[in-house]
Amino acid sequence: MVNIRCIILFTSFLLLVSACKQDTGSEPVVLAEVGTQQLTKEAAKAEIPSHIFESDSISAYLNYRDEWVRRQVILQEAERLNFTQRKGVQEKLQRIREEYILQAVQDYIITEFEGDTDVSEQEARNYYQQNKDKFTLDERYVRYRHLIARSNSDAERAKRDLMRGIEWETVAQEYSKYPDLKIRESERFWPISIAGGDISMLNRYLNIIGPSEISPTYRSGNEYHFVQLLDERPQGDHPDLDWLIGQIEEWLTLEKRKRAFNTYVKNLYLQGQANNEIKIHNVINETNTAVDDSTVSLNQINQ
């Protein structure tokens, strides 16, 4: 006897395939309805992450539809119970609403200052030079070559070519798997704790060999690996500015935006005081000394 559940799922699948094949016209394609709420194909697609949708659009629609129906059933039950009118729930919803508005208006105000908060590369370089002592390596960094050969003989030929002075790019293209990736990786420094990737033996070699030395070949599965140490920076050394320039620019931009926003809010505060819209009352601290809250509030704004 045919399983009824399988028939229902198969029918849903066919209907969804049919809906996906329909030309988009003035009428939206409806995937599900719960009470007065409808889920359209367009609304579902807008919510589904692109990488999930691209891998299997039919399954993505079906899964999102089922989850949407589940959510709507719960939400409609909450409405039937008049759940949002309960005191504790109202207070939490109000706090969530206020936090959302505060964040949204902050983001909006900051966008108004975007032109004034841009950080140039020269500003970042000047900051690095003035604060160079704050930037030190917390571990040893190494720059190295990693070749992945398909056979031991290819690995040995690659080593001989490197020792003869043949360019690394040529050797990698000739003998290595993923040559473009390996060439790019060899152009930057890596923390010794992650150097060698997932193969612990390569990491051990990089901790032992010296500059320009090539490690023994290590077999992992059907691949043959070796590394060549090119350069190293000791723990406590200063990193090259090129390693940090992007992070410094981002950090300085955030600092500029923070100062601009705080200045904007401080002006609102002072304007409110001038218009007698803000009333600050003195409070008594633990030593029974009166404290002027207006000073405290302004200090908090400037933080």
Coordinates of C-alpha atoms in Angstrom, one line a residue:
M1 CA 0.0 0.0 0.0
V2 CA 1.4 3.4 -1.0
N3 CA 2.3 5.6 1.9
I4 CA -0.2 8.5 2.1
R5 CA 2.5 10.9 3.5
C6 CA 4.7 10.2 0.5
I7 CA 1.8 10.9 -1.9
I8 CA 1.2 14.3 -0.1
L9 CA 4.9 15.2 -0.3
F10 CA 5.1 14.2 -3.9
T11 CA 2.0 16.2 -4.8
S12 CA 3.4 19.2 -3.0
F13 CA 6.7 18.8 -4.9
L14 CA 4.9 18.7 -8.2
L15 CA 2.8 21.8 -7.4
L16 CA 5.9 23.7 -6.3
V17 CA 7.7 22.7 -9.5
S18 CA 4.7 23.9 -11.5
A19 CA 4.6 27.2 -9.6
C20 CA 8.3 27.7 -10.1
K21 CA 7.9 27.3 -13.9
Q22 CA 5.1 29.8 -14.2
D23 CA 5.9 33.1 -15.8
T24 CA 5.8 35.9 -13.3
G25 CA 2.7 38.0 -14.1
S26 CA 0.6 40.5 -12.2
E27 CA -0.6 37.8 -9.8
P28 CA 2.0 36.6 -7.3
V29 CA 2.5 32.8 -6.9
V30 CA 1.3 31.8 -3.4
L31 CA 3.2 28.9 -1.7
A32 CA 1.1 28.7 1.5
E33 CA -1.7 30.3 3.5
V34 CA -2.4 30.4 7.2
G35 CA -5.5 32.3 8.1
T36 CA -5.2 35.7 6.5
Q37 CA -1.5 35.5 5.9
Q38 CA 0.0 34.4 2.6
L39 CA 3.5 33.4 1.6
T40 CA 4.4 34.2 -1.9
K41 CA 7.2 32.8 -4.0
E42 CA 8.8 36.2 -4.3
A43 CA 8.7 36.7 -0.5
A44 CA 10.2 33.3 0.1
K45 CA 13.0 33.8 -2.4
A46 CA 13.9 37.1 -0.8
E47 CA 14.5 35.4 2.6
I48 CA 16.3 32.3 1.4
P49 CA 20.2 32.7 1.5
S50 CA 21.5 32.7 -2.0
H51 CA 24.0 29.9 -1.5
I52 CA 21.1 27.6 -0.3
F53 CA 18.8 28.7 -3.1
E54 CA 21.5 28.1 -5.8
S55 CA 22.3 24.6 -4.6
D56 CA 18.7 23.3 -4.7
S57 CA 16.0 25.8 -5.2
I58 CA 13.1 23.4 -4.9
S59 CA 14.2 22.0 -1.5
A60 CA 14.9 25.6 -0.4
Y61 CA 11.3 26.6 -1.2
L62 CA 9.8 23.6 0.4
N63 CA 11.9 23.9 3.6
Y64 CA 11.2 27.7 3.9
R65 CA 7.5 27.1 3.3
D66 CA 7.2 24.5 6.0
E67 CA 9.1 26.7 8.5
W68 CA 6.9 29.7 7.6
V69 CA 3.7 27.7 8.2
R70 CA 5.0 26.6 11.5
R71 CA 5.9 30.1 12.6
Q72 CA 2.5 31.5 11.4
V73 CA 0.6 28.8 13.3
I74 CA 2.5 29.7 16.5
L75 CA 2.0 33.5 15.9
Q76 CA -1.7 33.1 15.3
E77 CA -2.0 31.0 18.5
A78 CA -0.2 33.8 20.4
E79 CA -2.8 36.3 18.9
R80 CA -5.7 34.1 20.0
L81 CA -4.3 34.0 23.5
N82 CA -3.9 37.8 23.4
F83 CA -0.3 37.1 24.4
T84 CA 1.2 40.5 23.5
Q85 CA -1.1 42.2 25.9
R86 CA 0.4 40.5 29.0
K87 CA 2.3 42.9 31.2
G88 CA 5.6 41.1 31.1
V89 CA 5.5 40.6 27.4
Q90 CA 4.5 44.2 26.8
E91 CA 7.5 45.5 28.7
K92 CA 9.9 43.2 26.9
L93 CA 8.5 44.2 23.5
Q94 CA 8.8 47.9 24.4
R95 CA 12.5 47.4 25.4
I96 CA 13.1 45.5 22.1
R97 CA 11.4 48.3 20.2
E98 CA 13.4 51.0 21.9
E99 CA 16.7 49.2 21.3
Y100 CA 15.9 48.7 17.7
I101 CA 15.0 52.4 17.2
L102 CA 18.2 53.5 19.1
Q103 CA 20.4 51.3 16.9
A104 CA 18.6 52.3 13.7
V105 CA 18.7 56.0 14.3
Q106 CA 22.4 55.8 15.3
D107 CA 23.2 54.0 12.0
Y108 CA 21.2 56.7 10.2
I109 CA 23.0 59.6 11.9
I110 CA 26.4 58.0 11.3
T111 CA 25.7 57.7 7.6
E112 CA 25.2 61.5 7.6
F113 CA 28.9 61.9 8.6
E114 CA 30.4 59.3 6.2
G115 CA 32.1 61.9 4.1
D116 CA 33.7 63.4 7.2
T117 CA 34.8 60.1 8.8
D118 CA 36.7 58.6 5.9
V119 CA 40.3 57.7 6.7
S120 CA 43.0 58.0 4.1
E121 CA 45.8 55.5 3.8
Q122 CA 48.2 58.2 4.8
E123 CA 46.3 58.8 8.0
A124 CA 46.6 55.1 8.8
R125 CA 50.3 55.1 8.1
N126 CA 50.9 58.2 10.3
Y127 CA 49.0 56.5 13.1
Y128 CA 51.1 53.3 12.8
Q129 CA 54.4 55.3 12.9
Q130 CA 53.2 57.3 16.0
N131 CA 52.1 54.2 17.8
K132 CA 54.5 51.5 16.5
D133 CA 55.3 50.2 19.9
K134 CA 51.7 49.1 20.4
F135 CA 52.0 46.8 17.4
T136 CA 54.0 43.7 18.1
L137 CA 53.8 40.1 17.0
D138 CA 52.4 37.8 19.7
E139 CA 54.1 34.7 18.1
R140 CA 56.7 33.8 15.4
Y141 CA 55.6 34.4 11.8
V142 CA 56.9 32.6 8.8
R143 CA 56.7 32.9 5.0
Y144 CA 57.1 29.6 3.2
R145 CA 56.4 27.7 0.1
H146 CA 54.1 24.6 0.2
L147 CA 54.1 22.3 -2.8
I148 CA 51.6 19.4 -3.2
A149 CA 52.7 16.9 -5.8
R150 CA 50.8 14.0 -7.3
S151 CA 53.7 11.6 -6.9
N152 CA 57.0 11.3 -5.0
S153 CA 59.0 11.6 -8.2
D154 CA 57.3 14.9 -9.0
A155 CA 58.0 16.2 -5.5
E156 CA 61.7 15.3 -5.9
R157 CA 62.0 16.9 -9.3
A158 CA 60.4 20.1 -7.9
K159 CA 62.9 20.2 -5.1
R160 CA 65.8 19.8 -7.5
D161 CA 64.5 22.6 -9.7
L162 CA 64.2 24.9 -6.7
M163 CA 67.7 24.1 -5.6
R164 CA 68.9 24.8 -9.2
G165 CA 67.4 28.3 -8.9
I166 CA 64.4 27.9 -11.1
E167 CA 61.6 30.4 -10.3
W168 CA 59.1 29.2 -7.7
E169 CA 56.1 30.2 -10.0
T170 CA 57.5 28.0 -12.7
V171 CA 58.0 25.0 -10.4
A172 CA 54.6 25.4 -8.8
Q173 CA 52.8 25.5 -12.2
E174 CA 54.8 22.4 -13.3
Y175 CA 54.5 20.1 -10.4
S176 CA 52.0 21.4 -7.7
K177 CA 48.3 20.9 -7.3
Y178 CA 46.4 24.2 -6.9
P179 CA 49.5 26.2 -8.1
D180 CA 47.8 29.6 -8.2
L181 CA 46.7 29.2 -4.6
K182 CA 50.1 28.0 -3.4
I183 CA 51.8 30.9 -5.1
R184 CA 49.5 33.4 -3.4
E185 CA 50.0 31.8 0.0
S186 CA 53.8 32.0 -0.4
E187 CA 53.6 35.8 -0.7
R188 CA 52.4 36.4 2.9
F189 CA 53.5 35.7 6.4
W190 CA 51.6 33.2 8.6
P191 CA 51.5 32.7 12.4
I192 CA 53.6 29.6 13.1
S193 CA 50.7 28.1 15.0
I194 CA 48.7 27.6 11.8
A195 CA 51.6 27.4 9.3
G196 CA 51.4 24.1 7.3
G197 CA 47.6 24.0 7.3
D198 CA 46.0 20.8 8.5
I199 CA 49.1 18.7 8.2
S200 CA 50.9 18.8 11.6
M201 CA 54.1 17.2 10.2
L202 CA 54.6 20.3 7.9
N203 CA 54.2 22.5 10.9
R204 CA 56.9 20.5 12.7
Y205 CA 59.2 20.9 9.7
L206 CA 58.7 24.7 9.7
N207 CA 59.6 24.8 13.4
I208 CA 62.9 23.0 12.6
I209 CA 64.2 24.0 9.2
G210 CA 66.1 27.3 8.6
P211 CA 65.6 30.0 5.9
S212 CA 65.9 28.6 2.3
E213 CA 65.9 25.0 3.6
I214 CA 63.5 22.4 2.1
S215 CA 61.8 19.8 4.3
P216 CA 61.6 16.1 3.6
T217 CA 58.7 15.0 1.5
Y218 CA 55.7 13.9 3.5
R219 CA 53.0 11.7 2.1
S220 CA 49.4 12.3 3.0
G221 CA 46.9 10.1 1.3
N222 CA 47.7 10.2 -2.4
E223 CA 49.5 13.5 -2.2
Y224 CA 53.1 14.4 -1.5
H225 CA 54.0 17.5 0.4
F226 CA 57.1 19.5 1.2
V227 CA 57.7 23.1 2.5
Q228 CA 60.5 25.6 2.1
L229 CA 61.0 28.3 4.7
L230 CA 61.6 31.7 3.1
D231 CA 61.6 34.2 5.9
E232 CA 60.6 34.6 9.5
R233 CA 59.7 37.2 12.1
P234 CA 60.3 36.5 15.8
Q235 CA 57.8 37.0 18.5
G236 CA 57.8 40.6 19.7
D237 CA 58.9 42.0 16.3
H238 CA 57.0 44.8 14.6
P239 CA 54.8 43.6 11.7
D240 CA 55.0 45.3 8.3
L241 CA 52.4 48.1 7.9
D242 CA 51.0 46.3 4.8
W243 CA 49.8 43.6 7.2
L244 CA 47.8 46.1 9.2
I245 CA 46.9 49.0 7.0
G246 CA 43.3 47.7 6.3
Q247 CA 42.6 47.0 10.0
I248 CA 44.0 50.4 11.1
E249 CA 41.9 52.2 8.5
E250 CA 38.8 50.4 9.7
W251 CA 39.6 51.1 13.4
L252 CA 40.2 54.8 12.8
T253 CA 37.0 55.1 10.8
L254 CA 35.0 53.5 13.6
E255 CA 36.6 55.9 16.1
K256 CA 35.8 58.9 13.9
R257 CA 32.2 57.8 13.6
K258 CA 31.9 57.3 17.3
R259 CA 33.2 60.8 18.1
A260 CA 31.0 62.3 15.5
F261 CA 27.9 60.6 16.9
N262 CA 28.8 61.5 20.5
T263 CA 29.2 65.2 19.4
Y264 CA 25.8 65.0 17.7
V265 CA 24.1 63.6 20.8
K266 CA 25.8 66.1 23.1
N267 CA 24.4 68.9 21.0
L268 CA 21.0 67.4 21.3
Y269 CA 21.4 67.2 25.0
L270 CA 22.5 70.8 25.3
Q271 CA 19.7 72.0 23.1
G272 CA 17.2 70.1 25.2
Q273 CA 18.6 71.8 28.4
A274 CA 18.5 75.2 26.8
N275 CA 14.8 74.7 25.9
N276 CA 14.1 73.5 29.4
E277 CA 13.0 70.1 27.9
I278 CA 15.5 68.2 30.2
K279 CA 15.3 68.4 34.0
I280 CA 18.1 66.9 36.0
H281 CA 17.6 66.3 39.7
N282 CA 20.4 66.0 42.3
V283 CA 20.8 62.6 43.9
I284 CA 22.5 61.6 47.2
N285 CA 25.5 59.3 47.1
E286 CA 26.7 57.0 49.8
T287 CA 28.5 59.9 51.6
N288 CA 25.4 62.0 51.6
T289 CA 27.0 64.5 49.2
A290 CA 24.9 66.0 46.5
V291 CA 25.9 65.1 43.0
D292 CA 25.0 67.1 40.0
D293 CA 23.6 64.6 37.5
S294 CA 24.0 67.0 34.6
T295 CA 27.7 66.7 34.8
V296 CA 27.6 62.9 35.1
S297 CA 25.3 62.7 32.0
L298 CA 27.6 64.9 29.8
N299 CA 30.6 62.8 30.8
Q300 CA 28.7 59.6 29.9
I301 CA 27.9 61.1 26.5
N302 CA 31.5 61.9 25.8
Q303 CA 32.7 58.3 26.6

